XYZ file of C-alpha atoms in Angstrom:
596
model
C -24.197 3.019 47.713
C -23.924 5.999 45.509
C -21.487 9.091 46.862
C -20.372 11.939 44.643
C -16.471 11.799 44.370
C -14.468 14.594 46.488
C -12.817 17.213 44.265
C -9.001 16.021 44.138
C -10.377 12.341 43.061
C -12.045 14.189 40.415
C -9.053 15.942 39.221
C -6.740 12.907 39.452
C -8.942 10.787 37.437
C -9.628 14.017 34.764
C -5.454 14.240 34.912
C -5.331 10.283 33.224
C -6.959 12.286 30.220
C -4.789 15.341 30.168
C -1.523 14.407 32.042
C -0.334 11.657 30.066
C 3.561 12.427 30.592
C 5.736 14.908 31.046
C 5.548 16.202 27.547
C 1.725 16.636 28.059
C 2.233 19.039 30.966
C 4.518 20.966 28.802
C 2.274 21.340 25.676
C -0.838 22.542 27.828
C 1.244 24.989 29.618
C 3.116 26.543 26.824
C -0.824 26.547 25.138
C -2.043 28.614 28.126
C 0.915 30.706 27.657
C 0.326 31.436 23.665
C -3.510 31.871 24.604
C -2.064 34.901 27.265
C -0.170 36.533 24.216
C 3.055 35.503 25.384
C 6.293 36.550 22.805
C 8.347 34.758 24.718
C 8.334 31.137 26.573
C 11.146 29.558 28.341
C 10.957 25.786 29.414
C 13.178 24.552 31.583
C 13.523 20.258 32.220
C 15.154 18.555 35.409
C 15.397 14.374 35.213
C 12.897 14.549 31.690
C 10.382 16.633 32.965
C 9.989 14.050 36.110
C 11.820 16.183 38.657
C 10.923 20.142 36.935
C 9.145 21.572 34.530
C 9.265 25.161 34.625
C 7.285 27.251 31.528
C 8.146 30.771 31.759
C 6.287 33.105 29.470
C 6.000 37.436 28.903
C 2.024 37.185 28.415
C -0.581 38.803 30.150
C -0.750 37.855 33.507
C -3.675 36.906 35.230
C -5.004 38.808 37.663
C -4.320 37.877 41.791
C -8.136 37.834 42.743
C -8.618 34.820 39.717
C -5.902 33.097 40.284
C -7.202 30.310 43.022
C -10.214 30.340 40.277
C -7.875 29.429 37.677
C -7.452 26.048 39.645
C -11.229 24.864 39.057
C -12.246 22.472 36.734
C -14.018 23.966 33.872
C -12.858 27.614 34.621
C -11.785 29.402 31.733
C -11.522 32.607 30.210
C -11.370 31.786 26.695
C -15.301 30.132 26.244
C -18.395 31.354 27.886
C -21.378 29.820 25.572
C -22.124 27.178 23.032
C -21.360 29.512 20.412
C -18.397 30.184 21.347
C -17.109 26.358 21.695
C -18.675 26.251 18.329
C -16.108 28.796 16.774
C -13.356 28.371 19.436
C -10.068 30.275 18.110
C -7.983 29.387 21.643
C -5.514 26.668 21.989
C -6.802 25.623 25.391
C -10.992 26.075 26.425
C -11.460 23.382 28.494
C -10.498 24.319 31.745
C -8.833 21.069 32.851
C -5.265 21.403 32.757
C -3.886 23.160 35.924
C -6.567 21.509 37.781
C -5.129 18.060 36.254
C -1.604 19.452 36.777
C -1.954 20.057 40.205
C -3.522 17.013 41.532
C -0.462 15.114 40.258
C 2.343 17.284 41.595
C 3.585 19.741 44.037
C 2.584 23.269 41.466
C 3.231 26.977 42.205
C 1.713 29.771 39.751
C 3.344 33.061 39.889
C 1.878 35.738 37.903
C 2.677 39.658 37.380
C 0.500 41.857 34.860
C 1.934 44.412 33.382
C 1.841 47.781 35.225
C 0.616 45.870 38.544
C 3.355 46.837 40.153
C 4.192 43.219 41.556
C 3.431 39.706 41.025
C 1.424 37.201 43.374
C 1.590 33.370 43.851
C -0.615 30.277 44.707
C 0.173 26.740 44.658
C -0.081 23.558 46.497
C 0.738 19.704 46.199
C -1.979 17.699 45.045
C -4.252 20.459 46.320
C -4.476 24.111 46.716
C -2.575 24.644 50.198
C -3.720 28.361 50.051
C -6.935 30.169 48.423
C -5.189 33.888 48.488
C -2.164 34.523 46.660
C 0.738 36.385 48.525
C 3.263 38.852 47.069
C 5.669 37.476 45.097
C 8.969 38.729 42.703
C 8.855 38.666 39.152
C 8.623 40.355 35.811
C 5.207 40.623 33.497
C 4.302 37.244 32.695
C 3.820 34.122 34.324
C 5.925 31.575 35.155
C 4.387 27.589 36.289
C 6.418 25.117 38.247
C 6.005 21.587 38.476
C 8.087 19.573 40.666
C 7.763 15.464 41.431
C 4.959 14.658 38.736
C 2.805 11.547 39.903
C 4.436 11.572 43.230
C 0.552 10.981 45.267
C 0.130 8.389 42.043
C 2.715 5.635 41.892
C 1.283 3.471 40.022
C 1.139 6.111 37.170
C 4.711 6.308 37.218
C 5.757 2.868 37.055
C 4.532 3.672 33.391
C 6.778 6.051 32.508
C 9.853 5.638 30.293
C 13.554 6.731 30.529
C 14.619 9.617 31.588
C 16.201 10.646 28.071
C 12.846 8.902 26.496
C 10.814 11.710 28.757
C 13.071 14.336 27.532
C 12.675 13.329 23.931
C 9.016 13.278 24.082
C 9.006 16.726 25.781
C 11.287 18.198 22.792
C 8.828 17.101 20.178
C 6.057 18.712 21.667
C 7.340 22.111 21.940
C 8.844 21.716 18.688
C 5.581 20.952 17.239
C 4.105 24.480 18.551
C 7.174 26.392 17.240
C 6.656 25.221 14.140
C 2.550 26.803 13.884
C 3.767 30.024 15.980
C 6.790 31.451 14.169
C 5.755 34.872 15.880
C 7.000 33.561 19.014
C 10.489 33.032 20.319
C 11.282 29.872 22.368
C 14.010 28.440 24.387
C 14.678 25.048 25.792
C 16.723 23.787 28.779
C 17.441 20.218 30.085
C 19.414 19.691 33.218
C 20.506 22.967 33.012
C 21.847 22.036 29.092
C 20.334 24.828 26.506
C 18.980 22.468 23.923
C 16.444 25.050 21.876
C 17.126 28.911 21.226
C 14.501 30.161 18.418
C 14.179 33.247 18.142
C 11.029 34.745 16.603
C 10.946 34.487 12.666
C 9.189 37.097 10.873
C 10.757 36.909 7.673
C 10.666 33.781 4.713
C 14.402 32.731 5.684
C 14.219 32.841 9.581
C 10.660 30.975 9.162
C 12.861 28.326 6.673
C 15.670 28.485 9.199
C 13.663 27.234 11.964
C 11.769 24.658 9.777
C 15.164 23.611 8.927
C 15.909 23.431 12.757
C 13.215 20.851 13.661
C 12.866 19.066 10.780
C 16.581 19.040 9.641
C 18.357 20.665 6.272
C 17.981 18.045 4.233
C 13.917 18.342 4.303
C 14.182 21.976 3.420
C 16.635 21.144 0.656
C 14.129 18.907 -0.772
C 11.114 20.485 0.080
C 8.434 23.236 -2.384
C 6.679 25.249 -0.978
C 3.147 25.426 -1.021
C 0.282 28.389 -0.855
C -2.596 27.539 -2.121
C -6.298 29.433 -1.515
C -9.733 27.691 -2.772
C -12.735 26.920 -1.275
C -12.892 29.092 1.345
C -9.866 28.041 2.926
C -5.854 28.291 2.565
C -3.340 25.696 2.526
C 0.108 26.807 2.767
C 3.716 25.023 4.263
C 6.466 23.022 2.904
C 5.721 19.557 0.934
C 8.943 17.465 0.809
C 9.703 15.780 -2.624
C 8.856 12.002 -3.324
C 12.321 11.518 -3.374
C 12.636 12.841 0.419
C 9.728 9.923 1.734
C 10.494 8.629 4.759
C 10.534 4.849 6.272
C 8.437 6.257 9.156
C 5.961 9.146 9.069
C 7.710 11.355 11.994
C 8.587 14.278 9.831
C 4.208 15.125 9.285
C 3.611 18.228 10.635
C -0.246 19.065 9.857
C -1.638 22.289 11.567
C -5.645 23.422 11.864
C -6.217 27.078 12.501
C -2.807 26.648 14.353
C -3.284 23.604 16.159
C -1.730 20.887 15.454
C -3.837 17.602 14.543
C -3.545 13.743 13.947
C -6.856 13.187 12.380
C -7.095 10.434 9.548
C -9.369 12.762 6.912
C -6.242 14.936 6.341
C -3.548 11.670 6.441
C -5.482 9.869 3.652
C -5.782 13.136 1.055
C -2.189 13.750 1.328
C -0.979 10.417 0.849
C -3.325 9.952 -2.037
C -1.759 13.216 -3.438
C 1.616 11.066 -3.403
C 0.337 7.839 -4.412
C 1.550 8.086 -8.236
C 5.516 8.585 -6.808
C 5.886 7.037 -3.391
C 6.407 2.968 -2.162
C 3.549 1.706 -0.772
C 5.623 0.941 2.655
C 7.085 4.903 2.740
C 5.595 8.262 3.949
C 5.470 11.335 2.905
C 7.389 14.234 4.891
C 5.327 17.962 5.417
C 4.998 20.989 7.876
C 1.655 22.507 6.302
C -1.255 24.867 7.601
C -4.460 24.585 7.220
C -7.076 27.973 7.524
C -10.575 27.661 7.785
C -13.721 29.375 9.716
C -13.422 27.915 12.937
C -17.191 26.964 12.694
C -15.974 24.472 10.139
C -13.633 21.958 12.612
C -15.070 20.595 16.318
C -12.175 20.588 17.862
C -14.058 19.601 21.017
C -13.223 15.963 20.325
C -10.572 14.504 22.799
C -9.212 15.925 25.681
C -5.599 16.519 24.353
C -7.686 18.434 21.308
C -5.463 16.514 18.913
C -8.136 15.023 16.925
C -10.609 17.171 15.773
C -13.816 16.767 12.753
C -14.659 18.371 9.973
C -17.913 19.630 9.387
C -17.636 19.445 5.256
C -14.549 16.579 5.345
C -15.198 16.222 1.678
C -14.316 19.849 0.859
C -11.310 19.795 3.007
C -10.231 16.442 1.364
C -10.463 17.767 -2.103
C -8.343 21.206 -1.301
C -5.571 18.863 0.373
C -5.450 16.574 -2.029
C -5.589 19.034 -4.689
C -3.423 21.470 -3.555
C -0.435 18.951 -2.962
C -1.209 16.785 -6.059
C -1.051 20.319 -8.496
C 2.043 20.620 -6.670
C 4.174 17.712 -7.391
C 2.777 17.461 -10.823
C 4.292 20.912 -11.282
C 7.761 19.634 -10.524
C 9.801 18.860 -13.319
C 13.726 17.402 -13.774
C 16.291 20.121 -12.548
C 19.409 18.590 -12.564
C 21.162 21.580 -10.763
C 18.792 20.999 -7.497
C 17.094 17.674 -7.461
C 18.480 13.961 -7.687
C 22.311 15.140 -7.082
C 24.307 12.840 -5.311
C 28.166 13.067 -4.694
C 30.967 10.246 -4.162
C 31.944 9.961 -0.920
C 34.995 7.257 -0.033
C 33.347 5.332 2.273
C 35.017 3.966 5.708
C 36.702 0.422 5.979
C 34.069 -1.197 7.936
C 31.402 0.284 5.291
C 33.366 -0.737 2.444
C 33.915 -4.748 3.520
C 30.025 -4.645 4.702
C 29.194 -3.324 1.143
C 31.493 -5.099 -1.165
C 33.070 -8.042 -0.394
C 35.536 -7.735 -2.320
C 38.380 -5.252 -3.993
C 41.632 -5.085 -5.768
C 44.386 -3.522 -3.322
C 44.529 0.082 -3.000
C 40.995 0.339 -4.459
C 38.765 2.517 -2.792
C 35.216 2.147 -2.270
C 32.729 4.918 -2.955
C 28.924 5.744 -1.898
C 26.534 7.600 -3.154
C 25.291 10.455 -0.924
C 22.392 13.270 -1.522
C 23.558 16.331 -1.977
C 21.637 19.154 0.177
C 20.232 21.664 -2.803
C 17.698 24.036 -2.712
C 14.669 22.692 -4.203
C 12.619 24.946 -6.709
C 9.410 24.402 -9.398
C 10.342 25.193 -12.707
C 8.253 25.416 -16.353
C 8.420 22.800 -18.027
C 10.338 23.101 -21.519
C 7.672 24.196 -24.569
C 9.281 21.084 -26.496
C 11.825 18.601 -27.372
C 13.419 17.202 -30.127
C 14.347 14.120 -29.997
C 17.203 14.150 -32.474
C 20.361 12.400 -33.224
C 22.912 13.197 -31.090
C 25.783 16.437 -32.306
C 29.345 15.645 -32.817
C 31.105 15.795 -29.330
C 32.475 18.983 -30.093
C 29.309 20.416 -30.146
C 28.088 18.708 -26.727
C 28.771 20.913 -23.910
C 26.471 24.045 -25.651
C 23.820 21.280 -26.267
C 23.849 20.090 -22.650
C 22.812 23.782 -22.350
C 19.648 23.560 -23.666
C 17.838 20.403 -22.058
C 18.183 19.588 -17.663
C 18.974 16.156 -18.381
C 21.365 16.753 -21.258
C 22.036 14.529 -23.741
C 22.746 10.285 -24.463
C 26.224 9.574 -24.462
C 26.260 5.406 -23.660
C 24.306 2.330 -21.772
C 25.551 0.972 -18.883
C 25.195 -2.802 -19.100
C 21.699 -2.201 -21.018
C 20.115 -0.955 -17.707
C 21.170 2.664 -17.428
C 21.140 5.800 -19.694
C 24.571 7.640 -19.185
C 23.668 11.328 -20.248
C 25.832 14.372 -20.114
C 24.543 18.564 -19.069
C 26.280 20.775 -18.151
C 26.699 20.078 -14.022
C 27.921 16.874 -14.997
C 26.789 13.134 -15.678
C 23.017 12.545 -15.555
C 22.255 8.432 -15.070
C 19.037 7.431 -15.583
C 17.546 4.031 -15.161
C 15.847 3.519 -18.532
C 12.810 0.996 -17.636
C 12.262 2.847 -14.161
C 12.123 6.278 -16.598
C 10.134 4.808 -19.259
C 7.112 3.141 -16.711
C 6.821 6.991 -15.818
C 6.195 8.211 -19.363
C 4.027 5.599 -20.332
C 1.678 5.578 -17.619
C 1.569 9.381 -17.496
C 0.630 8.727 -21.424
C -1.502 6.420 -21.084
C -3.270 8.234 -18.007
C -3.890 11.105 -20.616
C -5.836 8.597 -23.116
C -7.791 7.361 -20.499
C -8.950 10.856 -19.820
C -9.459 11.455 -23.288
C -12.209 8.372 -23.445
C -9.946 5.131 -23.349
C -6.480 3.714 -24.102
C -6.504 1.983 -27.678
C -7.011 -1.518 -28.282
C -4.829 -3.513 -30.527
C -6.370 -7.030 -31.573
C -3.847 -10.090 -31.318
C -3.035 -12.092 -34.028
C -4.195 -15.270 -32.328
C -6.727 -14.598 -29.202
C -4.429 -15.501 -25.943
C -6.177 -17.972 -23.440
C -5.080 -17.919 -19.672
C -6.514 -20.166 -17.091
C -7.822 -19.184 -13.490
C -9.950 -20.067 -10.640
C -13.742 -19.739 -11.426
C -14.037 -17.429 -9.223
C -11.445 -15.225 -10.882
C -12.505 -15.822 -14.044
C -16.268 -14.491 -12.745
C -14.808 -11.532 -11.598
C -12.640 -10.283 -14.553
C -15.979 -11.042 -16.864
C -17.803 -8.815 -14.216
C -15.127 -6.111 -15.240
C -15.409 -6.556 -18.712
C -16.828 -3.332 -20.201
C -14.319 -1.389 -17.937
C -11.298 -3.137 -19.001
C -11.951 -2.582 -22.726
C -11.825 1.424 -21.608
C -8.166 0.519 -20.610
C -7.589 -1.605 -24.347
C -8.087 -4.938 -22.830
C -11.162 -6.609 -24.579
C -11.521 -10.516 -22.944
C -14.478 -13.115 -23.068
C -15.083 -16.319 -21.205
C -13.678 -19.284 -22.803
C -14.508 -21.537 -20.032
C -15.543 -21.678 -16.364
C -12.120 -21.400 -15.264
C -10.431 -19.893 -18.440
C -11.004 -16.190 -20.158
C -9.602 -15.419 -23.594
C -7.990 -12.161 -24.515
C -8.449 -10.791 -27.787
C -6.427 -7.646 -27.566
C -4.366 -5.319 -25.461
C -2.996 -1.703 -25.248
C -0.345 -1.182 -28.431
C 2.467 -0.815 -26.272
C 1.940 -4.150 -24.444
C 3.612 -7.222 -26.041
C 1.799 -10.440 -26.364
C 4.600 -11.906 -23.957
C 2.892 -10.322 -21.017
C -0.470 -10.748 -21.156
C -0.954 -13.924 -18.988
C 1.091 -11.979 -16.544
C -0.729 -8.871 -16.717
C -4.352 -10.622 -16.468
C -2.988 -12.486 -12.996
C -2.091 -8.649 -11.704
C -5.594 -7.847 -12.946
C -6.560 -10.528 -10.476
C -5.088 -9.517 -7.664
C -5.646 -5.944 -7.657
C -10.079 -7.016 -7.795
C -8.787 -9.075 -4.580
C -7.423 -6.157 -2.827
C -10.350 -3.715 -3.653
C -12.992 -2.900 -1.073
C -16.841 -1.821 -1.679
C -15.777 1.880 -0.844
C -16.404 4.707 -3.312
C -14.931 7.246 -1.037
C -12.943 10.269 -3.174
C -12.068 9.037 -6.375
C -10.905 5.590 -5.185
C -12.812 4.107 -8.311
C -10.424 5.947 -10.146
C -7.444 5.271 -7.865
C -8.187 1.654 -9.350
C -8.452 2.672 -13.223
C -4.768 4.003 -12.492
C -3.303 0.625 -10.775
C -4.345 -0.766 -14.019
C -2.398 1.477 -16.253
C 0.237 1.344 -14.053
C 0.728 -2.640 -14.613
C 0.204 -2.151 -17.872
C 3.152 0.623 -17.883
C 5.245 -1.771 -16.179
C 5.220 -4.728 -18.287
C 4.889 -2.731 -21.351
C 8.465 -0.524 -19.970
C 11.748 -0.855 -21.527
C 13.425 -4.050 -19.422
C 16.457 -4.473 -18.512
C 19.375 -5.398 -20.986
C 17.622 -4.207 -23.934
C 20.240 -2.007 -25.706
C 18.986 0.902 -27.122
C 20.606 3.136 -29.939
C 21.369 6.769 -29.265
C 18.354 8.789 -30.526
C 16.278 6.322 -28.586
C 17.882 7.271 -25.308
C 17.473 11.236 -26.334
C 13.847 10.807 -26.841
C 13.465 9.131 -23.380
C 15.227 12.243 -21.666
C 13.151 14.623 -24.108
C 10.037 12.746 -22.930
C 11.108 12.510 -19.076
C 11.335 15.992 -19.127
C 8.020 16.970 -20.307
C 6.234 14.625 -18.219
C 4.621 15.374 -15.040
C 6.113 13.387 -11.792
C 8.994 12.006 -13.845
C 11.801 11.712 -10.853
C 10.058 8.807 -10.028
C 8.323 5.741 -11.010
C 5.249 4.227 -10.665
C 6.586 2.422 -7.526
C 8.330 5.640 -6.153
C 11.761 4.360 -7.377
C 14.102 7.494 -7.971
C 14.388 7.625 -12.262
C 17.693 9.590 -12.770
C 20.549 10.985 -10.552
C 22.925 13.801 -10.873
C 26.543 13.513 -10.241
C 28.280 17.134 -10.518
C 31.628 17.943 -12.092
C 32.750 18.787 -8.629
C 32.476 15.157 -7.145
C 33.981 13.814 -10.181
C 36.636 15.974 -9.285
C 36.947 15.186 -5.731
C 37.057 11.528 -6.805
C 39.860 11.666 -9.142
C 41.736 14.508 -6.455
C 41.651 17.061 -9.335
C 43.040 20.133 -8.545
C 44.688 19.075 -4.990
């Protein structure tokens, strides 16, 4: 037998869409409170949200003759047409979440506009218990309480974690509005513990102060900022360097007309934009904004409206990817703000885990990043890459370039260079990688890298069905100065390779080759035919890279800084290994207990 479903069923079945947790009530209130023009919204937490969740806000009001309306599925103020859910500007337009909210928990809505002389509340548990509000005290705004969430639904919370999990959960989402409404001041209490006081930020520091508060110092030290228009649409927000990826991607903030989103469109472009500097296994770290005519996203997509779709998602891609790639391309070495580390005498249980062993009265040392301000800056017009001065001339030459000048190798692996904040150390293969594949990147560009014919054609065996697929790639590995033939069915000879490859590493180079037609896919999607062109140069670059234990002479190491600091993305390598450090005068200092 069919039977239509009574109201509260409805609403507790719509809540498994909207209510999720504790932190889901919280985000859809403090959204109907920014939607009222609230300047002001207080949450308060008993137990994780589980026992209280209070969101007071300053807004509007609503008025006492709508408010029992306001408990209807699919009431709303903020969309009355198709048109308007087709350009919806609102953070909520569905009409589902105090509805949702109250079928899960004992509610109460009090409400006061402003000049309307009081306020009036409604509320219920499960239910409306009431239809007409009664006369209530408090100032303009409105204020929600929800007490005992998924008391009438056990089973829901059986599925609920720890208390402190709860809380942690319910943190992140109001941090995540703060950070797209910096307009708006917001304060956060658990168990009766302040835990967030922001106060509006309408200036560029209090706006990087409370970036800084969320997302910690250390990503606003080693973030640039971003503001970028094209396309009809603006991108602006903080990128963190390549040096600041993360293990896990929980510091990717990524906001739509103000809302924040986890779509995969906007994901992909920025972590192609980092793709040149970052390990495959990290993630990048950014709070950015996206603006565009609301008729260009459906955010009508998912009930907790955090996926949305893009009308023109090959537009948007390019201005992300773009925008960010420009960005970190304009970066150059700035030994005064990026790459410093200090020493730092590490503790006793550190020091046995990290070295075994240590004469007595030794102390052990680790390297820690220093929290700098980080800032774009011009690349130098040019370099010389000249003999070194005499030392007495050193210090007013250390002027003049950010990563100084050669002073010594360190066991044929590192460049020991000196400015004048202190001792630059770069690793010379890691540095070099960078500066040939940017190179060879240009040639490419410019119609191909340059072949250079070996003195006796090198043959490398493979399976037939490798050797099938590098003679499929012929012509377009002869545009990268790799010209090969078939010598067998399970053997192809190469005749020549890029200049700056020895003949050492070919065999290894053609086995990458290999692998990388393995790993590609029959997608064509945004340059990825190009993304491949570039894993190629980037092997190449590798094996063709200074290696380690090769000791190089003094002008040699100068024209490696001289070239490192003319070339784009040079703080890292290919595999988004750091290339240099700083260590300042001042750490030195501390190590040796100067002036103490």
């Amino acid at each position: 037998m069919i039977r239509v479903l009574p109201d509260q069923l409805v609403n507790q079945i719509a809540a498994g869409e909207v209510v999720e947790r504790p932190a889901a009530v919280v985000k859809e209130l403090i959204e109907n409170s920014l939607d009222a023009g609230a300047r002001r919204i207080d949450v308060e937490l008993e137990r994780g949200g589980l026992g209280l969740i209070r969101i007071r806000d300053d807004g509007g009001g609503i008025e006492p003759s709508q408010m029992a309306l306001a408990f209807e599925r699919h009431a709303t103020s903020k969309i009355a047409s198709l048109d308007d859910l087709e350009r919806v500007g609102s953070l909520g337009f569905r009409g589902e979440a105090l509805p949702s909210i109250l079928s899960v928990s004992r509610l109460r809505l009090t409400s006061c506009q402003p000049g309307g002389g009081h306020a009036w509340t409604l509320g219920g548990e499960g239910g409306l218990a009431e239809r007409q509000p009664v006369p209530a005290a408090h100032p303009p705004g409105t204020s929600v309480e929800v007490r005992d969430l998924f008391f009438n639904t056990p089973a829901r919370r059986k599925f609920l974690k720890a208390e402190t999990t709860e809380f942690r959960h319910a943190q992140t989402a109001l941090d995540r509005i703060a950070l797209s409404r910096f307009d708006v001041g917001f304060s956060l209490r658990h168990n009766q513990r302040r835990v967030r006081d922001l106060a509006p930020a309408d200036s560029a520091p209090a706006r990087r102060a409370r970036v800084a508060a969320i997302c910690g110092e250390e990503f606003v030290a080693q973030a640039v900022e971003v503001d970028e228009s094209r396309m009809g649409m603006r991108l602006h927000g903080w990128v963190g360097l390549p040096s600041f990826a993360r293990n896990q991607a929980d510091l990717q903030f990524f906001y739509v007309n103000g809302r924040l989103v986890r779509d995969r469109l906007p994901g992909f472009a920025l972590r192609r934009a980092f793709a040149d500097v970052m390990h495959s296994a990290h993630h990048p770290a950014y709070v950015l904004y996206l603006e565009l005519d609301p008729a260009g996203v459906d955010v009508n997509v998912h009930p907790q409206k955090t996926e949305v779709r893009f009308r023109e998602g090959g537009r948007v891609h390019d201005m992300l990817f773009g925008a960010v790639h420009q960005l970190l391309r304009g970066v150059r070495p700035q030994a005064a703000e990026q790459h410093r580390v200090t020493l730092k005498p590490m503790a006793a249980a550190e020091s046995a885990a990290a070295m075994p062993a240590h004469p007595q009265g030794m102390p052990s040392l680790a390297l820690v990043p220093e929290r700098a301000p980080a800032v774009l800056a011009e690349a130098p017009a040019a370099y010389g890459a000249s003999p070194p001065a005499p030392s007495a001339a050193l210090d007013e030459r250390a002027d003049e370039a950010p990563l100084g000048h050669a002073l010594a190798q360190l066991h044929g692996i590192y460049i020991l260079a000196q400015n004048r904040h202190g001792l630059v150390v770069v690793d010379a293969h890691a540095a070099h990688e960078r500066v040939l594949y940017e190179r060879m990147k240009r040639q490419l560009d410019g119609g191909g890298v340059p072949a250079q014919g070996l003195l006796m054609p090198q043959q490398v065996s493979l399976h037939e069905d490798e050797a099938d697929a590098l003679e499929s790639r012929r012509e377009e590995l002869y545009r990268y100065g790799i010209d090969l033939d078939r010598a067998g069915p399970t053997s192809v000879r190469v005749r020549a390779v890029p200049p700056l490859l020895g003949g050492a590493q070919v065999e290894t180079l053609i086995r990458g080759l290999v692998r990388d037609d393995e790993s590609r896919d029959s997608r064509s999607h945004f340059g990825e035919a190009l993304e491949a062109q570039y894993r190629v140069l980037a092997d190449v670059a590798c094996k063709a890279a200074i290696k380690a234990h090769r000791r190089l002479t003094l002008p040699e190491m100068e024209a490696l800084l001289r070239d490192m600091e003319r070339t784009e993305l040079a703080g890292q390598c290919n595999h988004g290994r750091p290339t240099w450090v700083q260590l300042g005068v001042d750490a030195l200092d501390r190590l040796f207990l100067r002036g103490r």
